[in-house]
Amino acid sequence: MLKFIRDSNWSSKGHASLLFIILFLSFLSVNLESYSQTLEYSPIITEINLMIDDLPASREMKELIPVKEGESFSLRRITESIKQIYKSGLFSDIQVLKEGEKRIKLTFLLAKKLYTQKIVFIGSSDIPRNKLKEGLYALREGSSYSEDNLSKAIEELKQVLNKEGFFQAEIKAITERDPATSQVDVSFVIRSTKRFVISKISFTGEVLLSEDELRKKIQTKEGKDFIPSILEDDIARLQEIYNSMDYRRAEVEVKEQIFNEKEGKISLLIEVIPHEKIEIVVKGAEVPLNLLRPIWEARIFEEWGLAEGRAKIIGYMREKGHLFSSVNSSIEREDNKILVVYDVSPGERYKIQNISFKGMEYFTPSQIKEELMIGQRIPFLSGIDGARLFELPREIEFLYKNHGFPDTGVDLKFEMQGKKVKPFFFIEEGKQEKIKSISVEGVYLFGQEMLLEQISSVHGGAFFQPNIQKDIEKLESFYLNQGVRGTEISAEIQRMDEDLFSINFKVKEGKKVKIENIVVTGYKVTRKSTILRELSIREGDYARYDSIRETKRKLERLGIFTEVKIEELLVSPDKENLIISVREGERNYASLGLGLETRNEPRSFAIWNNVVRPRGTAEFIRSNIFGSAAQASLVGQISLKEKRAVFSWEQPYFFGLPMETFLNAWLEREERKSFTYERRGISLTGIKSLFKKENMTLLTTLRLARTTL
């Protein structure tokens, strides 16, 4: 039994203190031992292997793995690594195998993302190949490939075949993969399709026209194969016929399709519901009814339809010079008929003279005309039509808002001069809102003055709220172009006075990121050196976004890739890998042409009045020769009187120098009445951009030619 005595002596207190010290030291020794064991037995990653599509990966691809040998094993770190690898966009499946307890061996199993290269259709020649390709959405040439997408593509093809009259189709897909480029060729074998013959076409509903007359209007005929796509076009055609009869809201649809599987026949029942007849009448002026008919096709609020029609008529009349026209509108009903009447008072027709501006101080008339692109195309005329003239007040007000005038008012007035009119705009500018102070806080990587140079807002300048958001975007782009990632920028705006504002940009800077590795994938024929020399950024450089975009543009300009993708893969707070994925295009192009040419310059449109002779042309182009992005072409032309051959060689570099080079050689021979001549020659042309800002280009040509009579 334990007792707690309030007035205990020193001896009992000493025993209690000694017991407490012993317990504390025991607890401390246990925890120290546990901590030392944790350090001793913490799992360490001793080996990392990478397999891509069951094959050992190259050293370059191993750089994609963020986790490194020698690190402590952590499930969280492995999960983050998987996410980072997946962000590269190169792989469709990622698995990680772990072996060992204390000394960990990791094996990353990656499956490359596949892309569809070619799609081929095999089957009856009656099957429309172009419509099959147009109807594919799940699988397209150049898109990603997967088994799920392949299954969806088969179902889409069946729908297209049904629409084209090929029913109950059996489709088998055959795939062939190129392991070097991860591209897949897909062949769809189409067989066992069934067709149906139309046995009868009948109509129901309030048809209005005779059935025989309707049958003549459509391409779907009794006794012919049933093709749903043609029937769909026929339904639209019948709809247009009823619309032209002023039944603007008519409904035409296939009500019934009866298939006879045994006999391979089908009967069709088409229903017609004309609804009310809507006639549109315009009095007082010639206005195209096509301008108004679309308004009344759907069921709308009639008052809105009348107002919309009035606005369209007034705009049309103003374009024709009737600046002061007016329109009254009304609706009359009678049985199943609606009569929409627009009564136009056109007024006089005027020629618009030069426009002028009054009341403004901030802009000059020439500045307003330049900003609003009001040209002086014809002397003494404004160069704009009446419709645009009445839109200018709103455009001028918006122009002033962009320069800090929120309350500007513009009135359009006219000075009459007989059949001519001189418009002028009276502008009440109002007060301008300005920026009293502008500052940036939270910056350490760059000076405040450098950041203020990047934006359009300045001390004492005009204040316009949307411009502040544009300035934020400019600052974000500046940080990206300096290799900084993760920057967050916001703006705090305060009204200091009635028309003065203070702007404070709050910046939460990210970190400067360097390129640790550049990984290039997807090339097969192209040399890696051809790709690398187009890079505007190197390993060890800061990840400048403008340089990354320039790299993408330069690779696309080579003309040998159908797709170029560049992904940034962050491997640590201050390092990232740059993943460049390319897809090579077709290398060969051939064409043949056959036509007629006249011996002399044609003097009549009638071909029989000119001496003609046949002419044939053949062309062959081979691109990306030797994987260097060079291109060679051979063009031959032959007729009864002349022969011509041209060879061209084009390459982006000249002995390693970035200069577009063109080598052309030609040989031609022509027979004439009194003589025959032969001409041959060669030319070498180099094009080099000297100064991009000044847009200066150096063009050098060396040409040798010889003519023999």
Steps between C-alpha positions, in 0.01 A plus 500: 500500500627845408449797713544867414592687820492877492760553779753237386864522619812553282587130500178397324540787253851381411379148423229638271750719311738209455220281362400773249861536373535123451174482300598800281844355416342163412251669263777707338723197442214307336423789260868552412532130423185512285626807311840340434326186374286717268813657356670163471210322332356787282445352148736643237447490124809324369397427140254646248418330171281635221320285243303657215273259314691207656834630368782663701483879470782725382699716740319805365159356586619404849537870572119518503493314833494764778598260780873416511718222637621567855178667613294368789203297387167678536163401356410867478814570296422209265142625451628848415747347253221312323299821470799688358572228242136494393504879450760455227221373275721223359355202682155344530576260786749517789576225753767478770632171641676495841745232612671471838437645844816682611674537166227588253508421130242688290394409147290750305289335229380757247277453196544759226199699392413388149390718210301413191706549183290363214141383472411273207161354404482162326176382345258551214579789264141625548579600856579876511848524657493876547176489699633218716804709591285809563276299733787387722544702818639255754794414274658741254835516326734677739283444809585276795433128459351261753297180495200686641520759222530220245178339628322836490628557145348171385161604639531840330577330168192284534291813551653663191441185295138487616460864399639419154269201456738218600325320786606218736867549415774283648821694565836358600791723600861406417776703666869524422727683743835667433694460829752769408244780471207361705276546197228257399356431155137389518319307227123451525377197304130548416292206384154338513301819445132486409303745286126568487293602197222758543167334422268793579512871594181654638407826674268585786378819665386825339717456192351790295687382188433178309705196602622453143630857499683444828653175373644688201672746736702238686786272396378208711305290249294183510699208361836651595730415792403659830767751608409687823743788431325574169162476672623748760592746223160441340322588824697826514410566135129450570534731799641770269213450256243562772701796628495652151120467513510718816448210738801616702441260789414188303612164639597214268624172645513126436221360714543132419759262350387141450780254417429167332811300590397197297443684172759772564248780455386807693194726490510865611230726644577874502287734714442867412368755753498844331374702800394860435588688184716808563510763228741792529413820317722808474331818377663822389846366409672210330646290780614137440266268690792263570610764748180447702396139446750339744346707784164324467617140451497417871226565753590838647347790689323687226590843638867404494464375141342827391772705672779284354351537153477879536866517605612291202299709253631829640858370484447389139348835403787689661749295298317617187523866605151543651636631829171619649267216408239374745303175527162411649403136545189300579360146501168396345339159557249316283413132555829306468688796358724766659576815302807695619497851355792747502409848376817688402533877462837514321548876494754667276815329384816689594864487408718504810768767496814519711426450871625737770528509879423777748542554872799274565834601649674172578505367141549673169262416211777317314575288808136395535481409131819297528386319817161415349645424155287758322677527164506781247467271200305743282566876495225707668325183619513336843588151378232340724139402439197620692472190717857538631439873547236433765726247676783751543362673815527175696848433358618850594365463855686169539819662366476768767433239771826331404674829573341561839180689408211297651222755439564614142188577296485520120220651291476457124375808317468589135553806286272481196628616161227409251536130414823492694545474874801584710498308830678627809537348842462722804708348779462578871815346639430532872770458763795270448588247770875481556754295692642702791745237616609155391720262695613139518557312826644161582773502233853378568619341178462816290494871562170685526597730214563203271153363572332836444663516157309186400150645548299766319367674812718795607502775762259769387365281220140410422320257729288228339417192705544236222851634430606399852421136425704527179790638708478200733523268199803693372676465837421127511646461149810694606564263792447196277741639241760547773476134599290553813218256573220520756463880514164637620404861427196703607412870492359714779317809371400792725316819411712786639283786376199544275703427186831368641593139572783317672613164361712256698611177333552228760750240382564163658810393310565142404844346451743524213506162329784356293481237227665186639440270201357534150337179378403463132262223395300391196766535229602209282646630174599845621845530651506612859759764407248648253256549785754621756638777278153654486486534878506853637559368852759259641549282805607717791318809367216661687162379375415814302153454360560719194802286407292184540231640269765609249638145503154365416460750214842416354430126506164556329665717234717206393189363330577134578284454810123479508499576872742653750427498874718637779416417861666630815545235769593640843732260685586727795409854609781647289554242223292359217530271202397615154317231302495559122264264316493502120307304240653463157283553195490329163826526308387430144267695274422418138258649250409460135321750280361494148369800313494704182710797396468743211784551261450876496331742735124425496296755308161337547313321776399230253758224528452391138622843382842441658778255416517270802723212597511260796735561791597277789656590834656275764635605839675313780607645836710326764529677835722459806783347299777351718294614799630855451168669407626539142258462211548400137246532222494406134244646259469389139283647228461366147293586195530449124715813462684545829662310782597638839657356817574684826688362800490686834685446826401690812661490844478720812879507560801565280809314627370530855412869470134597560427610143215376282661365184336426165675318216313488168601335174295503183505367146248598234466448128246656263443460128388807303429564131843630401722362776526279805660619820630325808555674833666364812613663819559486873446749781592513868306730733557573868262686731617621839309712752738770629305709748161372615392829655576696184365213285815502284578198282809422290430338163792361299465327162757341269362408158657331197303439178573400140277510192569304182321573170 
